Short mmCIF file of C-alpha atoms in Angstrom, two decimals:
data_model
loop_
_atom_site.label_atom_id
_atom_site.label_comp_id
_atom_site.label_asym_id
_atom_site.label_seq_id
_atom_site.Cartn_x
_atom_site.Cartn_y
_atom_site.Cartn_z
CA UNK A 175 31.79 58.23 -67.98
CA UNK A 176 30.83 54.49 -67.89
CA UNK A 177 32.65 52.16 -70.41
CA UNK A 178 30.51 50.90 -73.34
CA UNK A 179 28.49 47.75 -72.34
CA UNK A 180 28.80 44.74 -74.41
CA UNK A 181 25.49 45.35 -75.88
CA UNK A 182 26.34 48.86 -76.88
CA UNK A 183 29.92 47.80 -78.34
CA UNK A 184 28.08 45.15 -80.50
CA UNK A 185 25.41 47.64 -81.83
CA UNK A 186 27.31 50.88 -82.10
CA UNK A 187 31.05 50.03 -82.99
CA UNK A 188 30.45 47.96 -86.33
CA UNK A 189 28.06 50.98 -87.47
CA UNK A 190 31.08 53.48 -87.44
CA UNK A 191 32.66 54.28 -90.90
CA UNK A 192 36.00 52.99 -91.02
CA UNK A 193 37.02 53.21 -87.39
CA UNK A 194 38.76 49.94 -86.21
CA UNK A 195 39.81 48.79 -82.83
CA UNK A 196 43.22 49.17 -81.61
CA UNK A 197 45.26 45.91 -80.82
CA UNK A 198 46.32 46.47 -77.40
CA UNK A 199 44.24 48.89 -75.75
CA UNK A 200 40.44 49.69 -75.98
CA UNK A 201 40.49 52.25 -78.31
CA UNK A 202 39.31 53.21 -81.75
CA UNK A 203 41.60 54.21 -84.75
CA UNK A 204 41.29 55.85 -88.24
CA UNK A 205 43.47 57.31 -90.49
CA UNK A 206 41.98 60.49 -92.66
CA UNK A 207 43.68 61.54 -95.80
CA UNK A 208 43.09 65.00 -97.06
CA UNK A 209 44.13 66.65 -100.44
CA UNK A 210 46.89 68.71 -98.44
CA UNK A 211 48.14 70.29 -95.38
CA UNK A 212 45.76 73.16 -95.69
CA UNK A 213 42.68 70.69 -95.73
CA UNK A 214 44.10 68.65 -93.06
CA UNK A 215 44.62 71.15 -90.46
CA UNK A 216 41.48 73.13 -91.37
CA UNK A 217 39.73 69.84 -90.48
CA UNK A 218 41.72 69.54 -87.06
CA UNK A 219 40.89 73.10 -86.31
CA UNK A 220 37.22 72.05 -86.75
CA UNK A 221 37.59 69.03 -84.56
CA UNK A 222 39.66 70.80 -81.82
CA UNK A 223 36.93 73.01 -81.22
CA UNK A 224 34.25 70.35 -80.78
CA UNK A 225 36.80 68.45 -78.83
CA UNK A 226 37.43 71.49 -76.43
CA UNK A 227 33.67 71.82 -76.00
CA UNK A 228 33.00 68.15 -75.37
CA UNK A 229 36.28 68.30 -72.80
CA UNK A 230 37.02 65.14 -74.77
CA UNK A 231 40.42 65.16 -76.71
CA UNK A 232 41.77 63.10 -79.34
CA UNK A 233 45.36 61.53 -79.66
CA UNK A 234 46.15 62.72 -83.13
CA UNK A 235 49.41 62.36 -85.47
CA UNK A 236 49.61 64.70 -88.42
CA UNK A 237 51.95 64.70 -91.17
CA UNK A 238 51.08 66.91 -94.31
CA UNK A 239 47.83 65.53 -95.44
CA UNK A 240 47.33 62.77 -93.36
CA UNK A 241 45.83 62.57 -89.68
CA UNK A 242 46.03 59.23 -87.61
CA UNK A 243 43.55 59.42 -84.74
CA UNK A 244 43.19 57.43 -81.79
CA UNK A 245 40.00 57.74 -79.23
CA UNK A 246 39.80 56.43 -75.85
CA UNK A 247 38.40 57.77 -72.37
CA UNK A 248 41.25 57.87 -70.03
CA UNK A 249 39.06 58.22 -66.91
CA UNK A 250 36.94 55.28 -67.98
CA UNK A 251 40.17 53.28 -69.13
CA UNK A 252 38.46 52.31 -72.26
CA UNK A 253 35.76 53.35 -74.68
CA UNK A 254 32.79 55.40 -73.85
CA UNK A 255 29.93 57.20 -75.63
CA UNK A 256 32.04 60.23 -75.89
CA UNK A 257 34.54 58.50 -77.94
CA UNK A 258 31.72 57.31 -80.36
CA UNK A 259 30.27 60.97 -80.34
CA UNK A 260 33.57 62.53 -81.28
CA UNK A 261 34.25 59.83 -84.01
CA UNK A 262 30.81 60.81 -85.73
CA UNK A 263 31.64 64.60 -85.61
CA UNK A 264 35.07 63.83 -87.13
CA UNK A 265 33.43 61.98 -89.80
CA UNK A 266 30.81 64.50 -90.48
CA UNK A 267 33.75 67.17 -90.84
CA UNK A 268 35.52 65.01 -93.05
CA UNK A 269 32.74 64.16 -95.35
CA UNK A 270 33.36 65.38 -99.03
CA UNK A 271 36.85 66.57 -98.07
CA UNK A 272 38.63 63.33 -96.86
CA UNK A 273 39.83 60.83 -99.41
CA UNK A 274 39.71 56.98 -99.03
CA UNK A 275 42.38 55.93 -96.89
CA UNK B 234 67.14 72.38 -100.33
CA UNK B 235 70.66 71.13 -99.60
CA UNK B 236 71.39 69.09 -96.35
CA UNK B 237 73.11 70.78 -93.57
CA UNK B 238 76.95 70.68 -94.03
CA UNK B 239 78.91 69.13 -91.34
CA UNK B 240 80.00 72.76 -90.39
CA UNK B 241 76.43 74.05 -90.31
CA UNK B 242 75.63 71.22 -88.20
CA UNK B 243 78.31 71.53 -85.65
CA UNK B 244 77.41 75.35 -85.27
CA UNK B 245 73.64 75.27 -85.59
CA UNK B 246 72.32 72.28 -83.84
CA UNK B 247 73.66 72.32 -80.47
CA UNK B 248 72.44 76.11 -80.20
CA UNK B 249 68.83 74.67 -80.67
CA UNK B 250 66.67 74.98 -77.44
CA UNK B 251 65.82 71.43 -76.09
CA UNK B 252 65.71 70.00 -79.49
CA UNK B 253 67.55 66.51 -79.85
CA UNK B 254 68.53 64.34 -82.74
CA UNK B 255 66.39 61.27 -83.49
CA UNK B 256 68.10 58.09 -83.06
CA UNK B 257 67.26 56.25 -86.43
CA UNK B 258 67.02 59.08 -88.88
CA UNK B 259 68.41 62.25 -89.72
CA UNK B 260 65.61 64.55 -87.62
CA UNK B 261 65.22 66.77 -84.67
CA UNK B 262 62.78 65.92 -82.00
CA UNK B 263 61.19 68.21 -79.27
CA UNK B 264 58.25 67.62 -76.73
CA UNK B 265 56.23 70.89 -75.97
CA UNK B 266 53.89 70.71 -72.85
CA UNK B 267 51.30 73.32 -72.43
CA UNK B 268 48.74 74.27 -69.67
CA UNK B 269 46.08 72.47 -71.51
CA UNK B 270 44.60 71.78 -74.84
CA UNK B 271 43.52 75.20 -75.52
CA UNK B 272 46.98 76.20 -75.35
CA UNK B 273 48.49 73.50 -77.01
CA UNK B 274 46.44 73.78 -80.12
CA UNK B 275 46.63 77.44 -80.13
CA UNK B 276 50.26 76.94 -80.73
CA UNK B 277 49.63 74.36 -83.06
CA UNK B 278 47.48 76.82 -84.96
CA UNK B 279 50.21 79.51 -85.14
CA UNK B 280 52.55 76.95 -86.13
CA UNK B 281 50.40 75.51 -88.96
CA UNK B 282 50.42 79.07 -90.71
CA UNK B 283 53.78 79.43 -90.53
CA UNK B 284 54.67 75.95 -91.80
CA UNK B 285 52.09 76.35 -94.67
CA UNK B 286 53.92 79.71 -95.65
CA UNK B 287 57.11 78.03 -95.62
CA UNK B 288 55.70 74.86 -97.51
CA UNK B 289 57.64 73.00 -94.88
CA UNK B 290 55.49 70.81 -92.58
CA UNK B 291 56.18 69.14 -89.06
CA UNK B 292 55.23 65.70 -88.10
CA UNK B 293 53.61 66.05 -84.87
CA UNK B 294 51.62 64.19 -82.24
CA UNK B 295 49.36 65.77 -79.79
CA UNK B 296 47.25 64.55 -76.93
CA UNK B 297 45.79 67.08 -74.61
CA UNK B 298 48.59 69.46 -73.40
CA UNK B 299 51.35 67.68 -75.21
CA UNK B 300 52.77 68.19 -78.70
CA UNK B 301 55.73 65.87 -80.06
CA UNK B 302 57.47 67.52 -82.99
CA UNK B 303 59.63 65.65 -85.46
CA UNK B 304 61.27 67.87 -88.06
CA UNK B 305 63.20 66.66 -91.13
CA UNK B 306 63.14 67.55 -94.87
CA UNK B 307 61.63 64.74 -97.07
CA UNK B 308 63.08 65.96 -100.33
CA UNK B 309 66.70 66.35 -98.82
CA UNK B 310 66.38 63.16 -96.85
CA UNK B 311 67.54 64.84 -93.85
CA UNK B 312 68.02 68.11 -92.06
CA UNK B 313 68.01 71.46 -93.77
CA UNK B 314 68.16 75.05 -93.02
CA UNK B 315 64.40 75.03 -93.21
CA UNK B 316 64.03 72.55 -90.17
CA UNK B 317 66.16 74.87 -88.23
CA UNK B 318 64.11 77.81 -89.25
CA UNK B 319 60.80 76.09 -88.19
CA UNK B 320 62.12 74.74 -85.11
CA UNK B 321 63.30 78.37 -84.11
CA UNK B 322 59.60 79.63 -85.02
CA UNK B 323 58.09 77.10 -82.97
CA UNK B 324 60.34 77.96 -79.94
CA UNK B 325 59.36 81.60 -80.38
CA UNK B 326 55.56 80.81 -80.36
CA UNK B 327 55.89 78.59 -77.44
CA UNK B 328 58.14 81.26 -75.36
CA UNK B 329 56.12 82.00 -72.23
CA UNK B 330 53.38 79.44 -72.63
CA UNK B 331 55.17 76.11 -73.05
CA UNK B 332 56.41 74.53 -69.76
CA UNK B 333 59.60 72.53 -69.02
CA UNK B 334 59.25 69.33 -70.50
#
């Protein structure tokens, strides 16, 4: 996987919903907030199946109804299209069940 | 839930396998390392079902084959028997599949 080019970054990253660049590394972060643990872990399970299929895994921290996600591509030492794709799948699965942060 | 008494702490905590007290709060920590994401998330799914049944949820951070777990009882502002029970269930589910840290 190649890192995103400057052109791709300028076009793609601002279009992502609620994802922000991490300060000290080339990675994306988003906090997802759900109604409860059931909803949060149910979402994580859906994401896990897709992540495994993509062979691209998130860094994520869960406590009760919150999941803090960081995405980056270790092999590319920064952001790639895989991160963008996984971010979009996470948003898709969270649609209608995640609350505003 | 009442916090663990001094007697309970002295008796129970040292008997836990690989769990250490967190420095700046009354909580337990352990890192579980598995073969891969499949094993790590499979374990998390088993733990999640038990945690939900206990209505006692972990703080946990996962990246690929590693899961960092912190246990504490928010309502008691520290460790209770519930944390000990969840720690033991986590160990039970990890037996034979988690590697040394």
